[in-house]
Structures are given as structure tokens and as C-alpha cells.
PDB file of C-alpha atoms and ligand atoms in Angstrom:
ATOM      1  CA  UNK Y   1     -14.414 -11.828  22.193  1.00 77.00           C
ATOM      2  CA  UNK Y   2     -10.822 -12.397  20.769  1.00 83.00           C
ATOM      3  CA  UNK Y   3      -9.328 -15.713  22.032  1.00 83.00           C
ATOM      4  CA  UNK Y   4      -6.516 -14.088  23.488  1.00 82.00           C
ATOM      5  CA  UNK Y   5      -8.541 -12.052  26.000  1.00 87.00           C
ATOM      6  CA  UNK Y   6     -11.256 -14.711  26.618  1.00 93.00           C
ATOM      7  CA  UNK Y   7     -11.161 -16.468  30.033  1.00 96.00           C
ATOM      8  CA  UNK Y   8      -9.943 -20.132  30.266  1.00 97.00           C
ATOM      9  CA  UNK Y   9     -12.648 -22.636  30.441  1.00 98.00           C
ATOM     10  CA  UNK Y  10     -12.587 -26.151  31.341  1.00 98.00           C
ATOM     11  CA  UNK Y  11     -15.056 -28.543  29.702  1.00 98.00           C
ATOM     12  CA  UNK Y  12     -15.576 -32.194  28.914  1.00 98.00           C
ATOM     13  CA  UNK Y  13     -13.402 -33.674  26.071  1.00 98.00           C
ATOM     14  CA  UNK Y  14     -15.547 -34.519  23.095  1.00 98.00           C
ATOM     15  CA  UNK Y  15     -14.907 -36.972  20.142  1.00 98.00           C
ATOM     16  CA  UNK Y  16     -14.502 -33.675  17.930  1.00 98.00           C
ATOM     17  CA  UNK Y  17     -11.622 -32.428  19.990  1.00 98.00           C
ATOM     18  CA  UNK Y  18      -9.544 -35.418  19.085  1.00 98.00           C
ATOM     19  CA  UNK Y  19      -7.498 -33.846  16.319  1.00 98.00           C
ATOM     20  CA  UNK Y  20      -6.565 -30.905  18.208  1.00 98.00           C
ATOM     21  CA  UNK Y  21      -5.764 -32.810  21.515  1.00 98.00           C
ATOM     22  CA  UNK Y  22      -3.619 -35.332  19.485  1.00 98.00           C
ATOM     23  CA  UNK Y  23      -1.704 -32.385  17.900  1.00 98.00           C
ATOM     24  CA  UNK Y  24      -1.105 -30.966  21.512  1.00 98.00           C
ATOM     25  CA  UNK Y  25       0.139 -34.196  22.786  1.00 98.00           C
ATOM     26  CA  UNK Y  26       2.321 -34.800  19.942  1.00 98.00           C
ATOM     27  CA  UNK Y  27       3.946 -31.367  20.308  1.00 98.00           C
ATOM     28  CA  UNK Y  28       4.364 -31.791  24.229  1.00 98.00           C
ATOM     29  CA  UNK Y  29       7.574 -33.445  25.577  1.00 97.00           C
ATOM     30  CA  UNK Y  30       6.589 -35.665  28.608  1.00 97.00           C
ATOM     31  CA  UNK Y  31       3.583 -37.205  26.895  1.00 98.00           C
ATOM     32  CA  UNK Y  32       4.277 -40.610  25.403  1.00 96.00           C
ATOM     33  CA  UNK Y  33       1.781 -41.792  22.770  1.00 96.00           C
ATOM     34  CA  UNK Y  34       1.297 -45.377  21.569  1.00 91.00           C
ATOM     35  CA  UNK Y  35      -1.340 -47.958  20.983  1.00 86.00           C
ATOM     36  CA  UNK Y  36      -4.480 -46.822  22.773  1.00 90.00           C
ATOM     37  CA  UNK Y  37      -4.005 -43.110  21.636  1.00 96.00           C
ATOM     38  CA  UNK Y  38      -5.626 -43.770  18.267  1.00 97.00           C
ATOM     39  CA  UNK Y  39      -8.975 -42.009  17.593  1.00 97.00           C
ATOM     40  CA  UNK Y  40     -11.187 -45.051  18.130  1.00 97.00           C
ATOM     41  CA  UNK Y  41      -9.548 -45.946  21.638  1.00 97.00           C
ATOM     42  CA  UNK Y  42      -9.814 -42.507  22.902  1.00 98.00           C
ATOM     43  CA  UNK Y  43     -13.294 -42.000  21.643  1.00 98.00           C
ATOM     44  CA  UNK Y  44     -14.239 -45.419  23.304  1.00 97.00           C
ATOM     45  CA  UNK Y  45     -12.538 -44.185  26.508  1.00 97.00           C
ATOM     46  CA  UNK Y  46     -14.672 -40.991  26.469  1.00 98.00           C
ATOM     47  CA  UNK Y  47     -17.720 -43.017  26.078  1.00 98.00           C
ATOM     48  CA  UNK Y  48     -16.960 -45.333  28.830  1.00 97.00           C
ATOM     49  CA  UNK Y  49     -16.018 -42.438  31.264  1.00 97.00           C
ATOM     50  CA  UNK Y  50     -18.426 -39.664  30.485  1.00 97.00           C
ATOM     51  CA  UNK Y  51     -17.366 -36.172  31.414  1.00 98.00           C
ATOM     52  CA  UNK Y  52     -14.117 -37.337  32.994  1.00 98.00           C
ATOM     53  CA  UNK Y  53     -11.525 -36.275  30.346  1.00 98.00           C
ATOM     54  CA  UNK Y  54     -11.334 -32.656  29.928  1.00 98.00           C
ATOM     55  CA  UNK Y  55      -9.942 -29.791  27.831  1.00 98.00           C
ATOM     56  CA  UNK Y  56      -9.034 -26.318  28.708  1.00 98.00           C
ATOM     57  CA  UNK Y  57      -9.915 -23.621  26.038  1.00 98.00           C
ATOM     58  CA  UNK Y  58      -9.424 -19.960  25.798  1.00 97.00           C
ATOM     59  CA  UNK Y  59     -12.180 -19.016  23.528  1.00 96.00           C
ATOM     60  CA  UNK Y  60     -11.796 -21.456  20.732  1.00 95.00           C
ATOM     61  CA  UNK Y  61      -8.246 -22.186  21.280  1.00 97.00           C
ATOM     62  CA  UNK Y  62      -7.191 -25.385  22.973  1.00 98.00           C
ATOM     63  CA  UNK Y  63      -4.849 -24.742  25.659  1.00 98.00           C
ATOM     64  CA  UNK Y  64      -4.920 -28.041  27.766  1.00 98.00           C
ATOM     65  CA  UNK Y  65      -6.135 -31.584  27.830  1.00 98.00           C
ATOM     66  CA  UNK Y  66      -6.279 -34.572  30.191  1.00 98.00           C
ATOM     67  CA  UNK Y  67      -7.494 -38.161  29.819  1.00 98.00           C
ATOM     68  CA  UNK Y  68      -9.261 -39.601  32.857  1.00 98.00           C
ATOM     69  CA  UNK Y  69     -10.981 -42.835  33.446  1.00 98.00           C
ATOM     70  CA  UNK Y  70     -11.554 -45.610  35.983  1.00 98.00           C
ATOM     71  CA  UNK Y  71     -12.219 -49.388  36.051  1.00 97.00           C
ATOM     72  CA  UNK Y  72     -14.818 -49.246  38.883  1.00 97.00           C
ATOM     73  CA  UNK Y  73     -11.991 -49.328  41.522  1.00 97.00           C
ATOM     74  CA  UNK Y  74      -9.072 -47.052  40.724  1.00 98.00           C
ATOM     75  CA  UNK Y  75      -8.905 -43.925  38.588  1.00 98.00           C
ATOM     76  CA  UNK Y  76      -6.355 -43.057  36.106  1.00 98.00           C
ATOM     77  CA  UNK Y  77      -5.147 -39.799  34.805  1.00 98.00           C
ATOM     78  CA  UNK Y  78      -3.098 -39.695  31.660  1.00 98.00           C
ATOM     79  CA  UNK Y  79      -1.422 -37.308  29.142  1.00 98.00           C
ATOM     80  CA  UNK Y  80      -2.040 -34.132  30.978  1.00 98.00           C
ATOM     81  CA  UNK Y  81      -0.628 -31.210  28.962  1.00 98.00           C
ATOM     82  CA  UNK Y  82      -0.881 -27.440  28.953  1.00 98.00           C
ATOM     83  CA  UNK Y  83       0.358 -25.334  26.196  1.00 98.00           C
ATOM     84  CA  UNK Y  84       3.733 -23.746  27.217  1.00 98.00           C
ATOM     85  CA  UNK Y  85       2.471 -20.008  27.066  1.00 97.00           C
ATOM     86  CA  UNK Y  86      -0.348 -20.948  29.530  1.00 98.00           C
ATOM     87  CA  UNK Y  87       1.789 -22.782  32.136  1.00 98.00           C
ATOM     88  CA  UNK Y  88       2.306 -21.711  35.711  1.00 98.00           C
ATOM     89  CA  UNK Y  89      -1.155 -20.316  36.190  1.00 98.00           C
ATOM     90  CA  UNK Y  90      -3.037 -23.206  37.710  1.00 98.00           C
ATOM     91  CA  UNK Y  91      -4.592 -24.668  34.566  1.00 98.00           C
ATOM     92  CA  UNK Y  92      -2.863 -28.096  35.171  1.00 98.00           C
ATOM     93  CA  UNK Y  93      -3.972 -28.083  38.676  1.00 98.00           C
ATOM     94  CA  UNK Y  94      -7.544 -27.117  37.749  1.00 98.00           C
ATOM     95  CA  UNK Y  95      -7.773 -29.811  35.190  1.00 98.00           C
ATOM     96  CA  UNK Y  96      -6.544 -32.475  37.528  1.00 98.00           C
ATOM     97  CA  UNK Y  97      -8.868 -31.201  40.401  1.00 98.00           C
ATOM     98  CA  UNK Y  98     -11.778 -31.529  38.005  1.00 98.00           C
ATOM     99  CA  UNK Y  99     -10.794 -35.036  37.126  1.00 98.00           C
ATOM    100  CA  UNK Y 100     -10.474 -35.926  40.869  1.00 98.00           C
ATOM    101  CA  UNK Y 101     -13.995 -34.418  41.511  1.00 98.00           C
ATOM    102  CA  UNK Y 102     -15.403 -36.523  38.698  1.00 98.00           C
ATOM    103  CA  UNK Y 103     -13.689 -39.644  40.083  1.00 98.00           C
ATOM    104  CA  UNK Y 104     -14.958 -38.922  43.578  1.00 98.00           C
ATOM    105  CA  UNK Y 105     -18.391 -38.482  42.286  1.00 98.00           C
ATOM    106  CA  UNK Y 106     -18.205 -41.923  40.597  1.00 97.00           C
ATOM    107  CA  UNK Y 107     -17.279 -43.510  43.855  1.00 98.00           C
ATOM    108  CA  UNK Y 108     -13.551 -43.844  43.130  1.00 98.00           C
ATOM    109  CA  UNK Y 109     -11.307 -43.338  46.242  1.00 97.00           C
ATOM    110  CA  UNK Y 110      -7.795 -43.531  44.648  1.00 98.00           C
ATOM    111  CA  UNK Y 111      -6.149 -42.439  41.406  1.00 98.00           C
ATOM    112  CA  UNK Y 112      -2.785 -43.586  39.627  1.00 98.00           C
ATOM    113  CA  UNK Y 113      -0.761 -41.533  37.445  1.00 98.00           C
ATOM    114  CA  UNK Y 114       2.418 -42.664  35.530  1.00 96.00           C
ATOM    115  CA  UNK Y 115       5.198 -40.097  34.811  1.00 97.00           C
ATOM    116  CA  UNK Y 116       8.304 -40.811  32.834  1.00 97.00           C
ATOM    117  CA  UNK Y 117      11.331 -41.062  34.994  1.00 95.00           C
ATOM    118  CA  UNK Y 118      13.226 -38.348  33.121  1.00 97.00           C
ATOM    119  CA  UNK Y 119      10.327 -35.928  33.252  1.00 98.00           C
ATOM    120  CA  UNK Y 120      11.509 -33.825  36.144  1.00 98.00           C
ATOM    121  CA  UNK Y 121       9.036 -30.930  35.607  1.00 97.00           C
ATOM    122  CA  UNK Y 122       6.183 -33.331  35.301  1.00 98.00           C
ATOM    123  CA  UNK Y 123       7.293 -35.030  38.633  1.00 98.00           C
ATOM    124  CA  UNK Y 124       7.622 -31.595  40.171  1.00 98.00           C
ATOM    125  CA  UNK Y 125       4.066 -30.706  39.211  1.00 98.00           C
ATOM    126  CA  UNK Y 126       2.635 -33.914  40.666  1.00 98.00           C
ATOM    127  CA  UNK Y 127       4.577 -33.486  43.822  1.00 98.00           C
ATOM    128  CA  UNK Y 128       3.441 -29.945  44.240  1.00 98.00           C
ATOM    129  CA  UNK Y 129      -0.259 -30.810  43.744  1.00 98.00           C
ATOM    130  CA  UNK Y 130      -0.158 -33.442  46.501  1.00 98.00           C
ATOM    131  CA  UNK Y 131       0.954 -36.780  44.874  1.00 98.00           C
ATOM    132  CA  UNK Y 132       3.151 -39.142  46.372  1.00 97.00           C
ATOM    133  CA  UNK Y 133       5.670 -41.646  44.403  1.00 97.00           C
ATOM    134  CA  UNK Y 134       5.462 -45.176  45.301  1.00 96.00           C
ATOM    135  CA  UNK Y 135       8.903 -46.344  45.438  1.00 95.00           C
ATOM    136  CA  UNK Y 136       7.856 -49.790  46.422  1.00 97.00           C
ATOM    137  CA  UNK Y 137       6.022 -50.293  43.048  1.00 96.00           C
ATOM    138  CA  UNK Y 138       7.312 -50.807  39.582  1.00 95.00           C
ATOM    139  CA  UNK Y 139       5.102 -50.359  36.412  1.00 95.00           C
ATOM    140  CA  UNK Y 140       5.092 -53.387  34.225  1.00 96.00           C
ATOM    141  CA  UNK Y 141       3.382 -53.925  30.940  1.00 93.00           C
ATOM    142  CA  UNK Y 142       2.555 -56.437  28.321  1.00 94.00           C
ATOM    143  CA  UNK Y 143       1.277 -55.823  24.824  1.00 89.00           C
ATOM    144  CA  UNK Y 144      -1.743 -58.184  24.103  1.00 90.00           C
ATOM    145  CA  UNK Y 145      -2.439 -56.391  20.657  1.00 80.00           C
ATOM    146  CA  UNK Y 146      -3.186 -58.517  17.701  1.00 77.00           C
ATOM    147  CA  UNK Y 147      -1.347 -56.051  15.379  1.00 63.00           C
ATOM    148  CA  UNK Y 148       1.529 -53.481  15.952  1.00 56.00           C
TER     149      UNK Y 148
HETATM  150  C1  COA X   1       2.939 -30.452  33.970  1.00 68.45           C
HETATM  151  C2  COA X   1       2.022 -29.288  33.473  1.00 68.45           C
HETATM  152  C3  COA X   1       0.662 -30.047  32.914  1.00 68.45           C
HETATM  153  C4  COA X   1       1.686 -28.253  34.580  1.00 68.45           C
HETATM  154  O1  COA X   1       0.693 -27.465  34.000  1.00 68.45           O
HETATM  155  P1  COA X   1       0.615 -26.057  34.608  1.00 68.45           P
HETATM  156  O2  COA X   1      -0.621 -25.426  34.152  1.00 68.45           O
HETATM  157  O3  COA X   1       1.957 -25.194  34.491  1.00 68.45           O
HETATM  158  O4  COA X   1       0.524 -26.250  36.231  1.00 68.45           O
HETATM  159  P2  COA X   1       0.024 -25.379  37.344  1.00 68.45           P
HETATM  160  O5  COA X   1       0.310 -23.959  37.219  1.00 68.45           O
HETATM  161  O6  COA X   1      -1.343 -25.766  37.584  1.00 68.45           O
HETATM  162  O7  COA X   1       1.130 -25.633  38.645  1.00 68.45           O
HETATM  163  C5  COA X   1       0.486 -26.393  39.719  1.00 68.45           C
HETATM  164  C6  COA X   1       1.590 -26.320  40.638  1.00 68.45           C
HETATM  165  O8  COA X   1       2.630 -27.287  40.094  1.00 68.45           O
HETATM  166  C7  COA X   1       3.982 -26.575  40.244  1.00 68.45           C
HETATM  167  N1  COA X   1       4.553 -26.847  39.035  1.00 68.45           N
HETATM  168  C8  COA X   1       4.134 -26.734  37.923  1.00 68.45           C
HETATM  169  N2  COA X   1       5.124 -26.885  36.814  1.00 68.45           N
HETATM  170  C9  COA X   1       6.190 -27.033  37.776  1.00 68.45           C
HETATM  171  C10 COA X   1       7.538 -27.137  37.246  1.00 68.45           C
HETATM  172  N3  COA X   1       7.947 -27.291  36.018  1.00 68.45           N
HETATM  173  N4  COA X   1       8.477 -27.222  38.179  1.00 68.45           N
HETATM  174  C11 COA X   1       8.023 -27.119  39.570  1.00 68.45           C
HETATM  175  N5  COA X   1       6.935 -26.838  40.068  1.00 68.45           N
HETATM  176  C12 COA X   1       5.867 -26.842  39.115  1.00 68.45           C
HETATM  177  C13 COA X   1       3.437 -25.178  40.472  1.00 68.45           C
HETATM  178  O9  COA X   1       4.501 -24.564  41.096  1.00 68.45           O
HETATM  179  C14 COA X   1       1.998 -25.116  41.069  1.00 68.45           C
HETATM  180  O10 COA X   1       2.255 -25.124  42.483  1.00 68.45           O
HETATM  181  P3  COA X   1       1.812 -23.736  43.272  1.00 68.45           P
HETATM  182  O11 COA X   1       0.356 -23.547  42.849  1.00 68.45           O
HETATM  183  O12 COA X   1       1.980 -24.174  44.537  1.00 68.45           O
HETATM  184  O13 COA X   1       2.605 -22.649  42.775  1.00 68.45           O
HETATM  185  C15 COA X   1       2.663 -28.722  32.234  1.00 68.45           C
HETATM  186  O14 COA X   1       3.964 -28.145  32.705  1.00 68.45           O
HETATM  187  C16 COA X   1       2.963 -29.564  30.948  1.00 68.45           C
HETATM  188  O15 COA X   1       2.059 -29.688  30.076  1.00 68.45           O
HETATM  189  N6  COA X   1       4.061 -30.225  30.912  1.00 68.45           N
HETATM  190  C17 COA X   1       4.497 -31.079  29.703  1.00 68.45           C
HETATM  191  C18 COA X   1       3.620 -32.244  29.775  1.00 68.45           C
HETATM  192  C19 COA X   1       3.805 -33.064  31.095  1.00 68.45           C
HETATM  193  O16 COA X   1       4.943 -33.362  31.634  1.00 68.45           O
HETATM  194  N7  COA X   1       2.643 -33.537  31.621  1.00 68.45           N
HETATM  195  C20 COA X   1       2.695 -34.569  32.744  1.00 68.45           C
HETATM  196  C21 COA X   1       2.700 -35.935  32.157  1.00 68.45           C
HETATM  197  S1  COA X   1       2.715 -37.089  33.268  1.00 68.45           S
END
């Protein structure tokens, strides 16, 4: 079946998906990449959180991706991206719903996301899908890398 008429399917992200997923993230405004997004780190996250990170594919064509994991207490979802031509048809919602199902099955009761303050569309998506901004919290970060 030609990719453009194949149905969209969501499946677990595999290590082999990395190059395509990275290319999608790189061309998606609203997704910020940094230390922790190299192949080794992403593959380590996939191994620690089996089945939680997902890709959406139409045939063989990657149309969406999301990273998901947990530390045993809280879930986190990062780098949700859907290609522009497939937006507005529920792919983002389906990816996140599947992440949340996986977290629930792992016994996790809450999930955090971080969205850039200037990403109005991203924020609109999260609000429309049931997420609440915690105005009493501020994200803080410290690098503990031994190299840049
Ligand atoms: C955010 C993103 C993943 C949404 O994907 P999508 O497949 O278009 O989202 P969906 O079609 O599942 O939308 C789900 C709901 O969010 C709402 N929504 C999605 N994008 C929206 C937008 N730009 N403005 C307002 N509402 C929006 C939809 O109206 C929909 O609600 P409805 O079902 O009640 O109509 C996609 O726009 C994207 O890749 N953006 C760039 C990357 C990004 O910002 N990611 C978030 C990083 S934190």
C-alpha cells in the first residue's frame, strides 16, 4: 500500500528509529534539543522505559514521535512532535494517550511535561488535552555533565 493512503499506526519507538526521529525533532519548532538527546542517551531511555516512547507512522513514513519515561514515581513526556501535514487529526492526542496508558500500567499516577514559554500552539495543545499549568512552580536545571 502506498504510504500516503496507509492508515496511521502508533508503535513503540525502537533504537533504529533514532535518525528519523532526530530529523523530525530538528525540523520542529517547539522541540528543544540538547545534551540527553544524543543517540546513546535516547537508546538508554528506551531500554529503561520499554514501550513507553512511541512513533506514529503512515506506512513506512514517520509522522510523529514522543519520548516518555518515569523514575518510578513520576512520568515525563518530552519532544512530542507531529509533522505539519498530519496535524489537527488527533495524532498528538493519540500519542500522549498511549504514553499515559503505559505510565498507568507501570503504576505511575502523575506525569509532567515542560513546554517553552513562547510555544503558544504547544501550550494550546496541552490545555486542550487536559493538562494544567502549575503557576506556583518554576523549572530549574543544573548541568552535571563532565563535558559540553
Ligand atoms: C503540539 C502537536 C504535537 C499537536 O499535534 P496534533 O496531532 O496536531 O494534535 P491533535 O490533533 O491531537 O490535537 C488535540 C487537541 O489539541 C488541540 N490543538 C492542537 N494544536 C493546537 C493549536 N495549535 N492551537 C489550539 N489547539 C490545538 C486540538 O484542537 C485538539 O483538540 P480537539 O480534539 O478538542 O479539537 C503539534 O502541533 C506539533 O508537533 N507541534 C510542534 C511541536 C510542539 O510544540 N510540541 C510540543 C512540545 S512541548
